[in-house]
Coordinates of C-alpha atoms in Angstrom, one line a residue:
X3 CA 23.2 -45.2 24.9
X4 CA 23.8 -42.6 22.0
X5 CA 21.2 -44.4 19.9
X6 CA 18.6 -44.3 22.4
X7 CA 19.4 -40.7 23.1
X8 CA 19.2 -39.8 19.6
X9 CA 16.0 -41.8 19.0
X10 CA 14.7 -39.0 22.0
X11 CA 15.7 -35.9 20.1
X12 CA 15.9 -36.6 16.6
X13 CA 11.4 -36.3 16.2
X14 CA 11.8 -33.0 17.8
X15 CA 13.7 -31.3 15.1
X16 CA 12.5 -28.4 13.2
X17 CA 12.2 -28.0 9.6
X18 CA 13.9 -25.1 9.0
X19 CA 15.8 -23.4 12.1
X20 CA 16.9 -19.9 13.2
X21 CA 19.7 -18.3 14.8
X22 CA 19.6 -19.1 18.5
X23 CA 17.4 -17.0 20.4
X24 CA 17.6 -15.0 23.6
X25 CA 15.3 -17.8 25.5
X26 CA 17.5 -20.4 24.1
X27 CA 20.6 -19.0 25.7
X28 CA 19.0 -18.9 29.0
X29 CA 18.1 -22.2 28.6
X30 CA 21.5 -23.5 28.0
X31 CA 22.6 -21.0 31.0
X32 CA 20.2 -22.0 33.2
X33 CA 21.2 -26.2 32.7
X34 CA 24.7 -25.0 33.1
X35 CA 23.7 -23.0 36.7
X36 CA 21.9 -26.2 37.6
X37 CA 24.7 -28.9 36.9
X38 CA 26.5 -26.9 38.7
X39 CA 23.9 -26.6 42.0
X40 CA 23.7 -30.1 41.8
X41 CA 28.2 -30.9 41.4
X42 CA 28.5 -28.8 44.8
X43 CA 25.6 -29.0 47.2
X44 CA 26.2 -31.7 48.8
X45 CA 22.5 -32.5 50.3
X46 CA 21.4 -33.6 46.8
X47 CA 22.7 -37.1 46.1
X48 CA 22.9 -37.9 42.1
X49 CA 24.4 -40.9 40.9
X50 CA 27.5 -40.7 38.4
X51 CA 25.7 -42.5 36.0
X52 CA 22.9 -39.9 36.2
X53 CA 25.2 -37.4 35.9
X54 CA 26.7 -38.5 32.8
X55 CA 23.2 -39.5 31.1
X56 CA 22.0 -35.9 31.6
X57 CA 25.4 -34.2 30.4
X58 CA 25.2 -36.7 27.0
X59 CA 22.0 -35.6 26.3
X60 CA 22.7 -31.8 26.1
X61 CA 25.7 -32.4 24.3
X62 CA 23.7 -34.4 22.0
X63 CA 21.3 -31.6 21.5
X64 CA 23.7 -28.4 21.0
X65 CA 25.2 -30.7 18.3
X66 CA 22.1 -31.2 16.7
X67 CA 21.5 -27.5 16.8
X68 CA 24.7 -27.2 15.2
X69 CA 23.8 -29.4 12.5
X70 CA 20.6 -27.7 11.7
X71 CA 22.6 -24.1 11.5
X72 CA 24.9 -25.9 8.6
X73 CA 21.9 -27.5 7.1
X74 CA 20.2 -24.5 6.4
X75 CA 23.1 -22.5 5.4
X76 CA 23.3 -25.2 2.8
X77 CA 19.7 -24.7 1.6
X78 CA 20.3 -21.3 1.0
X79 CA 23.7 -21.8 -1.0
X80 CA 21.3 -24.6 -2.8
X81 CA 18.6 -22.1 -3.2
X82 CA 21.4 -19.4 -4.7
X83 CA 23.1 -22.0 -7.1
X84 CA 19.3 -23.1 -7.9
X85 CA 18.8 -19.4 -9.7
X86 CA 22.3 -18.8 -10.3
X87 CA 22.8 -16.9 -13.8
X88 CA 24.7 -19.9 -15.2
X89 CA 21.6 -22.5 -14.3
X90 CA 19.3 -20.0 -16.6
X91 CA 21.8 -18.8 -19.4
X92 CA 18.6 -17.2 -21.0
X93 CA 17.9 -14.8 -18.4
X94 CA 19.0 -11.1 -18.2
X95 CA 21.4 -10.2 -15.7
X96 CA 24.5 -7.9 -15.3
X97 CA 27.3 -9.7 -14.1
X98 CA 29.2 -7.2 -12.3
X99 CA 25.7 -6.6 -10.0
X100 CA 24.6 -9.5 -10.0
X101 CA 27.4 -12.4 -9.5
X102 CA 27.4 -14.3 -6.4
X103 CA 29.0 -17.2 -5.6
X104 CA 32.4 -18.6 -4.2
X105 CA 35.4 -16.8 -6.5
X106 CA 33.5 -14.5 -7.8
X107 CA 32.7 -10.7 -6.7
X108 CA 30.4 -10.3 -3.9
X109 CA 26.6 -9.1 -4.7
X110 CA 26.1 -5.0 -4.3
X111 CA 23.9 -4.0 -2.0
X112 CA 20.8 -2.5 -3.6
X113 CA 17.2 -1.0 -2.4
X114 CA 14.9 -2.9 -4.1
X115 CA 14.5 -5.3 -6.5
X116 CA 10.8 -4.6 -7.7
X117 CA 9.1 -7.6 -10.0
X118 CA 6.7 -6.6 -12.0
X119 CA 4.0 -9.4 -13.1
X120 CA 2.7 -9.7 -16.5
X121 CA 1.5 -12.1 -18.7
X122 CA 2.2 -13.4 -22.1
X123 CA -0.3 -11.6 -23.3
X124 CA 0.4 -7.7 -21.7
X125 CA 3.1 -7.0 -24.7
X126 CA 0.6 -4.0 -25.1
X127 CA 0.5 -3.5 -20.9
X128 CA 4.3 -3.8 -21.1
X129 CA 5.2 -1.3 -23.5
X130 CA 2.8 1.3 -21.6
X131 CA 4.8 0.8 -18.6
X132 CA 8.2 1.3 -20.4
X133 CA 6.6 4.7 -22.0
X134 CA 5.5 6.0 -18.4
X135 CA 7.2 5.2 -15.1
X136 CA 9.6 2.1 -16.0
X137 CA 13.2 3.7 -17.1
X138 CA 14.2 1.7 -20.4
X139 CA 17.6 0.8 -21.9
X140 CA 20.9 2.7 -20.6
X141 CA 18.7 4.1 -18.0
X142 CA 17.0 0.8 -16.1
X143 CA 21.0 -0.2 -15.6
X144 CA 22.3 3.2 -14.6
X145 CA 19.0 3.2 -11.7
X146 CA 20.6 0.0 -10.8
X147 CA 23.7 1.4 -10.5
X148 CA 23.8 4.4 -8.8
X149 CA 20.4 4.2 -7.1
X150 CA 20.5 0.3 -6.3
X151 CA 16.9 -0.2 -7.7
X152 CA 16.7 -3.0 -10.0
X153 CA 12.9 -2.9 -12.2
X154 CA 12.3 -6.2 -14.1
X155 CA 9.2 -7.8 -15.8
X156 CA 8.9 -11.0 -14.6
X157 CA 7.6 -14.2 -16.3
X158 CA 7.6 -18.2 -16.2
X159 CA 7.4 -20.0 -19.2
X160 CA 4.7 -22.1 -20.8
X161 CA 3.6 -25.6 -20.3
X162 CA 5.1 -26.3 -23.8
X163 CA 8.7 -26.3 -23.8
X164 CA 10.1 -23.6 -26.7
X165 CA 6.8 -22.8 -27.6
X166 CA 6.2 -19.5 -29.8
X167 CA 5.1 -18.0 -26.5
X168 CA 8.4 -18.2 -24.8
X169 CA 10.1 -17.0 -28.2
X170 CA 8.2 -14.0 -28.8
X171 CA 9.2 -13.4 -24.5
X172 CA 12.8 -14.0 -25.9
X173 CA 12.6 -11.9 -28.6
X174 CA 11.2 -8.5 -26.3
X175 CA 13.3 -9.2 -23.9
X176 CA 16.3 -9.2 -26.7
X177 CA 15.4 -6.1 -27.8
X178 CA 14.8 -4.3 -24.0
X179 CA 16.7 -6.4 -21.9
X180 CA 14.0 -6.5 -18.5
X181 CA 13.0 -9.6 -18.5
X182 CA 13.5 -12.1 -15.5
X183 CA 12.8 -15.2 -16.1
X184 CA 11.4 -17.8 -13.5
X185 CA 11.1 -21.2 -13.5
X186 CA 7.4 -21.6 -13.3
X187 CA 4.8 -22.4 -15.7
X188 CA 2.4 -19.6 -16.5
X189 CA -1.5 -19.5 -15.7
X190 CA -4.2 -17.5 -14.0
X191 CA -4.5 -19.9 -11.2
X192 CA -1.0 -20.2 -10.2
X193 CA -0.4 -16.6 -9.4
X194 CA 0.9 -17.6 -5.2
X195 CA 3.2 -20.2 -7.0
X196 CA 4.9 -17.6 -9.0
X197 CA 5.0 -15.3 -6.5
X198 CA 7.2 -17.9 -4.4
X199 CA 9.6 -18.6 -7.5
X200 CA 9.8 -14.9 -8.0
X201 CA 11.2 -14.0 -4.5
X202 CA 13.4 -17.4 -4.4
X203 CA 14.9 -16.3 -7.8
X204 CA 15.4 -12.8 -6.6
X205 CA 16.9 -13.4 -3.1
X206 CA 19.3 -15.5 -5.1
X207 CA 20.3 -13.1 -7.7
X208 CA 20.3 -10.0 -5.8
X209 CA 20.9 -8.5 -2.2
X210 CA 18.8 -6.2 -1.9
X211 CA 16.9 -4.7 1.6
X212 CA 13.4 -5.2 -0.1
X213 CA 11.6 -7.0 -2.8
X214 CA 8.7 -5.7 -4.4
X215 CA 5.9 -7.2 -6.5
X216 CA 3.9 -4.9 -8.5
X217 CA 1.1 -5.1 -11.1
X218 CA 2.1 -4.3 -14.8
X219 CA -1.6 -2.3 -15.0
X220 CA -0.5 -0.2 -12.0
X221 CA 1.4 3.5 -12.3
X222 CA 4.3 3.5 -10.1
X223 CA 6.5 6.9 -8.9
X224 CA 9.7 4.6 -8.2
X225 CA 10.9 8.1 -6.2
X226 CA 8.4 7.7 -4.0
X227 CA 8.4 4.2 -3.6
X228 CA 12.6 4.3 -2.8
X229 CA 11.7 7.2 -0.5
X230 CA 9.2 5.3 1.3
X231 CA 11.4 2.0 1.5
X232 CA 14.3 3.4 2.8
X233 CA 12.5 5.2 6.0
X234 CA 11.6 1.6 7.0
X235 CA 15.2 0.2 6.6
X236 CA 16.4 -0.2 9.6
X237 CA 13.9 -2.4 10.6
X238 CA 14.2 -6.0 10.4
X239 CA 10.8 -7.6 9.1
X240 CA 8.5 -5.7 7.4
X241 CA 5.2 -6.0 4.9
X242 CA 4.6 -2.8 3.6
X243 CA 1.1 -2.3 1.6
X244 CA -2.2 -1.4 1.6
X245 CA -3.7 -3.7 4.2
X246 CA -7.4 -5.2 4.0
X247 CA -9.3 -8.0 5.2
X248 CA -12.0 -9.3 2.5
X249 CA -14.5 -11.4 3.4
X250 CA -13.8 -15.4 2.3
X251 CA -16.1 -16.2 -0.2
X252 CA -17.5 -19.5 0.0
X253 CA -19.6 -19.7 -3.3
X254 CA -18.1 -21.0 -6.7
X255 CA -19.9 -18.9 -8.8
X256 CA -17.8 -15.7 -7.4
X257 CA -14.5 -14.2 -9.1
X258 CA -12.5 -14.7 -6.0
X259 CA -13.8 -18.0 -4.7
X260 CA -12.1 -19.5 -1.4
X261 CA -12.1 -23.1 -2.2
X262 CA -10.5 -23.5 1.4
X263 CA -12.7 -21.2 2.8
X264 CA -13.7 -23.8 5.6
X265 CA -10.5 -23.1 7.1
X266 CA -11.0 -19.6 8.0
X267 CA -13.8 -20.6 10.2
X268 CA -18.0 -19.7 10.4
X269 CA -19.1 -18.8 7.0
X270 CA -19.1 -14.6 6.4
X271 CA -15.5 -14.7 8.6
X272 CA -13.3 -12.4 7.0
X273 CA -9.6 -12.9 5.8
X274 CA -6.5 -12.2 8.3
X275 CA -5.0 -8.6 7.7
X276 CA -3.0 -8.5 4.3
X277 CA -1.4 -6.7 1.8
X278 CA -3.6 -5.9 -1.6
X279 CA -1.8 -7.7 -4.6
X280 CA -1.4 -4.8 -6.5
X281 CA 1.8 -3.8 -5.5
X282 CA 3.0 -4.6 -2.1
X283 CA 7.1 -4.8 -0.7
X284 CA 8.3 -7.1 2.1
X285 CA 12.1 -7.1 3.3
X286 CA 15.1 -9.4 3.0
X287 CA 14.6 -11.5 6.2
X288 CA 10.9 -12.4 4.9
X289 CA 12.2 -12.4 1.1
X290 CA 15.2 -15.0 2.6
X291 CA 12.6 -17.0 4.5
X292 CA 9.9 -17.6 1.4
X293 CA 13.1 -19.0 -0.6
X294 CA 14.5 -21.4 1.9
X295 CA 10.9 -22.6 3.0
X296 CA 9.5 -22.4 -0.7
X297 CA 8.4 -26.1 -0.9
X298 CA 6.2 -25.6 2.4
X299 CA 4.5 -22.7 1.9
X300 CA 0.5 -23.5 1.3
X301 CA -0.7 -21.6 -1.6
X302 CA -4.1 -20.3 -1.3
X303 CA -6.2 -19.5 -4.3
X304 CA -5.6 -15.6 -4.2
X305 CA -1.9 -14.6 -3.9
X306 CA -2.3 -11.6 -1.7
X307 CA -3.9 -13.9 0.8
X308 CA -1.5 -16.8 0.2
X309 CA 1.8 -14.3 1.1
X310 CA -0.5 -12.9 4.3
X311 CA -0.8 -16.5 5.4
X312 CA 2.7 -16.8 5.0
X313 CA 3.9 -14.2 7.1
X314 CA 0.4 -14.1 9.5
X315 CA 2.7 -16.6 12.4
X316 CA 6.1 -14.4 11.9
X317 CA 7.4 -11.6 14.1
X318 CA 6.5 -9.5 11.4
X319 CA 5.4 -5.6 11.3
X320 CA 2.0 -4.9 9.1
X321 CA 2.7 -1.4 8.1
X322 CA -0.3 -0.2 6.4
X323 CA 0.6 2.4 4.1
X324 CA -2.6 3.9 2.0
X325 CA -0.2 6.0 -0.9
X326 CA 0.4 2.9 -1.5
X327 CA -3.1 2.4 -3.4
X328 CA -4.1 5.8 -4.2
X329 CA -6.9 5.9 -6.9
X330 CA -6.3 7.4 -10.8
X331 CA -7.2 11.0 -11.4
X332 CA -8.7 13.3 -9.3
X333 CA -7.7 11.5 -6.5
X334 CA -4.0 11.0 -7.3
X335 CA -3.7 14.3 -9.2
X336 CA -5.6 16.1 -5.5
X337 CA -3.0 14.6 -3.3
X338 CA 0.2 15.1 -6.3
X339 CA -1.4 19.2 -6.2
X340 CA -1.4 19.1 -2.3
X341 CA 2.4 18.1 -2.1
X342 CA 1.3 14.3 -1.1
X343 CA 2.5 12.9 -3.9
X344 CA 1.1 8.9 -4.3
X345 CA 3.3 5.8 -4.6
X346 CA 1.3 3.6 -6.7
X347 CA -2.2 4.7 -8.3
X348 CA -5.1 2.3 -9.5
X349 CA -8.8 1.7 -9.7
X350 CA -10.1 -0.8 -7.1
X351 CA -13.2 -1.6 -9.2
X352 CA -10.4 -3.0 -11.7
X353 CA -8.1 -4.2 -9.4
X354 CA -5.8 -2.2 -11.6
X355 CA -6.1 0.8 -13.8
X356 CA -9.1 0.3 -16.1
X357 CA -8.4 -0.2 -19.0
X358 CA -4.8 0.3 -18.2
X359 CA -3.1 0.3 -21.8
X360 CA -5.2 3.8 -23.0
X361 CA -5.2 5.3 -19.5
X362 CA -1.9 4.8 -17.7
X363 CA -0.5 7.6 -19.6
X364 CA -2.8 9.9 -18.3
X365 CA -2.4 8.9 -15.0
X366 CA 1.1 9.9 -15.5
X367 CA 1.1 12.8 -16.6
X368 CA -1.8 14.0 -13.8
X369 CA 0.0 11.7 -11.0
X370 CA 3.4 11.4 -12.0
X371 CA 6.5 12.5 -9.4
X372 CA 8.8 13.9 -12.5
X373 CA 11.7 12.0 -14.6
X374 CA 14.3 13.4 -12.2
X375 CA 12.6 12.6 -9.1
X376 CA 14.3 9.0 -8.6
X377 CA 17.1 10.4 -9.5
X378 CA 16.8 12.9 -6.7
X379 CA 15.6 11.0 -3.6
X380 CA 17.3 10.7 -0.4
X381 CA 17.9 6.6 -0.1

């Protein structure tokens, strides 16, 4: 009898599974109210045996739920051990932040945990960002600290195991120490993959209430950006961005080309609503949810689109948020003048700043909140 019962149920399980919902528990209230109708009124006739059967199978079912809860809670601890510090010796961490694990000290709660992606090629882009809006040495771990806002570049490797590549990464990140190092292999075309082992690595090294993946030709005023995070903390699943909906393109010979774009219906249909890959933050519960499901999630050819049609079927709030993408000088140094200071600043004709390695200094100086202003905000 067991057997056949679990031959029922067992097709109908999920592959990952929540903490039980409100519906659920009036679905288990509402069996229990109707054994019980059936036990005492004494009009409706039900064998024991039919009794019993019924009774087996929703025991049989709250244990499967049961079993589910565990195995997920072990795909997380697999996920955490996965990135743990120890499985990737080479990568930068502070212990005393960053430890996790059974005997050791529990994770500190931080803000953010912002990745910033770059190339091995950007050593040039890199050092830009350390001289405008990216705090360097002493500083990036005192921010981490005391402001719980951890800033790391982060890179895979390449297809050729210790290659000069990956030493010259080991080298910088020797000398600056703000490096995180993923367990991907690098390439154009594999941005949405990275992005997956970037949030998987993160949610497992930190606890943070948002992770944030930014552009390393993009100006960030990490003020600002804590400023802005923290107003939307006590909600529970958030994308925060600049939201658009391009059209699919459907023709090879075109820099974004949709090879899948027959799956997004009539051709001219435009893309769901998503954040722009520039620089875009989404919160633990959907950071949590990437790394557990990780293996599942389809990547599209363009990453902002693949994380959008990750989150499109969650209860998740869109918040559209345009300082988010303000443009370089005037426009950024307008709204800075007018007491509207921006969040992240770019060219959209670049899909970053143009030419970002002369400019971003500029757009510092014209756009930038101040060195004391992360220092200063209310998080």
């Amino acid at each position: 009898m067991d057997s056949f019962l679990l031959s029922l149920i067992l097709p109908f399980r999920r592959l990952w599974l929540v903490p039980e919902s409100d519906g659920q528990v009036i679905s288990r209230r509402r069996h229990e109210q109707e054994l019980q109708i059936v036990s005492e009124d004494s009009s409706i006739k039900m064998p024991a045996e039919k009794k019993d059967v019924i009774t087996a199978v929703y025991r049989t079912h709250e244990a499967i739920q049961s079993l589910d809860k565990k195995i997920t809670m072990l795909n997380m601890d697999l996920v955490e051990a996965k990135n743990s510090p120890e499985m990737h010796s080479s990568d930068s961490y502070t212990p005393a932040i960053e430890s996790s694990g059974k005997g050791s000290q529990p994770k500190k709660k931080m803000l953010m945990v912002i990745g910033i992606n770059t190339a091995f090629s950007s050593r040039r882009r890199r050092d830009s960002v350390r001289e405008t809006w990216m705090p360097r040495g002493e500083k990036l771990f005192q921010l981490e600290r005391e402001k719980g806002i951890v800033v790391r570049f982060m890179i895979g490797h390449s297809a050729t195991s210790n290659s000069i590549l990956d030493r010259a990464i080991d080298s910088e990140d020797a000398l600056h120490k703000d490096f995180l190092r993923l367990e991907h292999i690098e390439g154009y075309h594999e941005l949405s993959a990275k992005t997956k082992s970037f949030f998987s690595t993160a949610v497992a090294r930190w606890d943070a209430d948002f992770y944030v993946k930014i552009d390393d030709d993009v100006h960030v005023n990490l003020g600002m950006l804590a400023t802005t995070l923290a107003y939307h903390r006590s909600k529970p699943r958030v994308y925060i961005g600049c939201m658009k909906s391009g059209p699919v393109l459907s023709s090879k010979s075109v820099k974004y080309h949709e090879p899948e774009y027959w799956k997004f219906g009539e051709e001219g249909n435009k893309y769901f609503r998503h954040a722009t890959g520039q620089i875009y933050a989404i919160s633990k519960d959907l950071a949590t949810y990437m790394a557990v499901n990780e293996p599942i999630l389809h990547k599209y050819a363009n990453e902002d689109v693949s994380l959008g049609a990750w989150l499109i079927g969650l209860e998740v709030e869109h918040i559209d948020d345009r300082n988010m993408c303000c443009g370089t000088p005037p426009d950024c140094e307008w709204k800075a003048q007018a007491g509207n200071v921006c969040v992240a600043s770019f060219d959209w004709s670049c899909s970053g700043i143009c030419k970002s390695v002369e400019r971003i200094k500029h757009v510092h100086e014209k756009c930038g909140e101040g060195n004391g202003a992360v220092w200063s905000a209310l998080i």
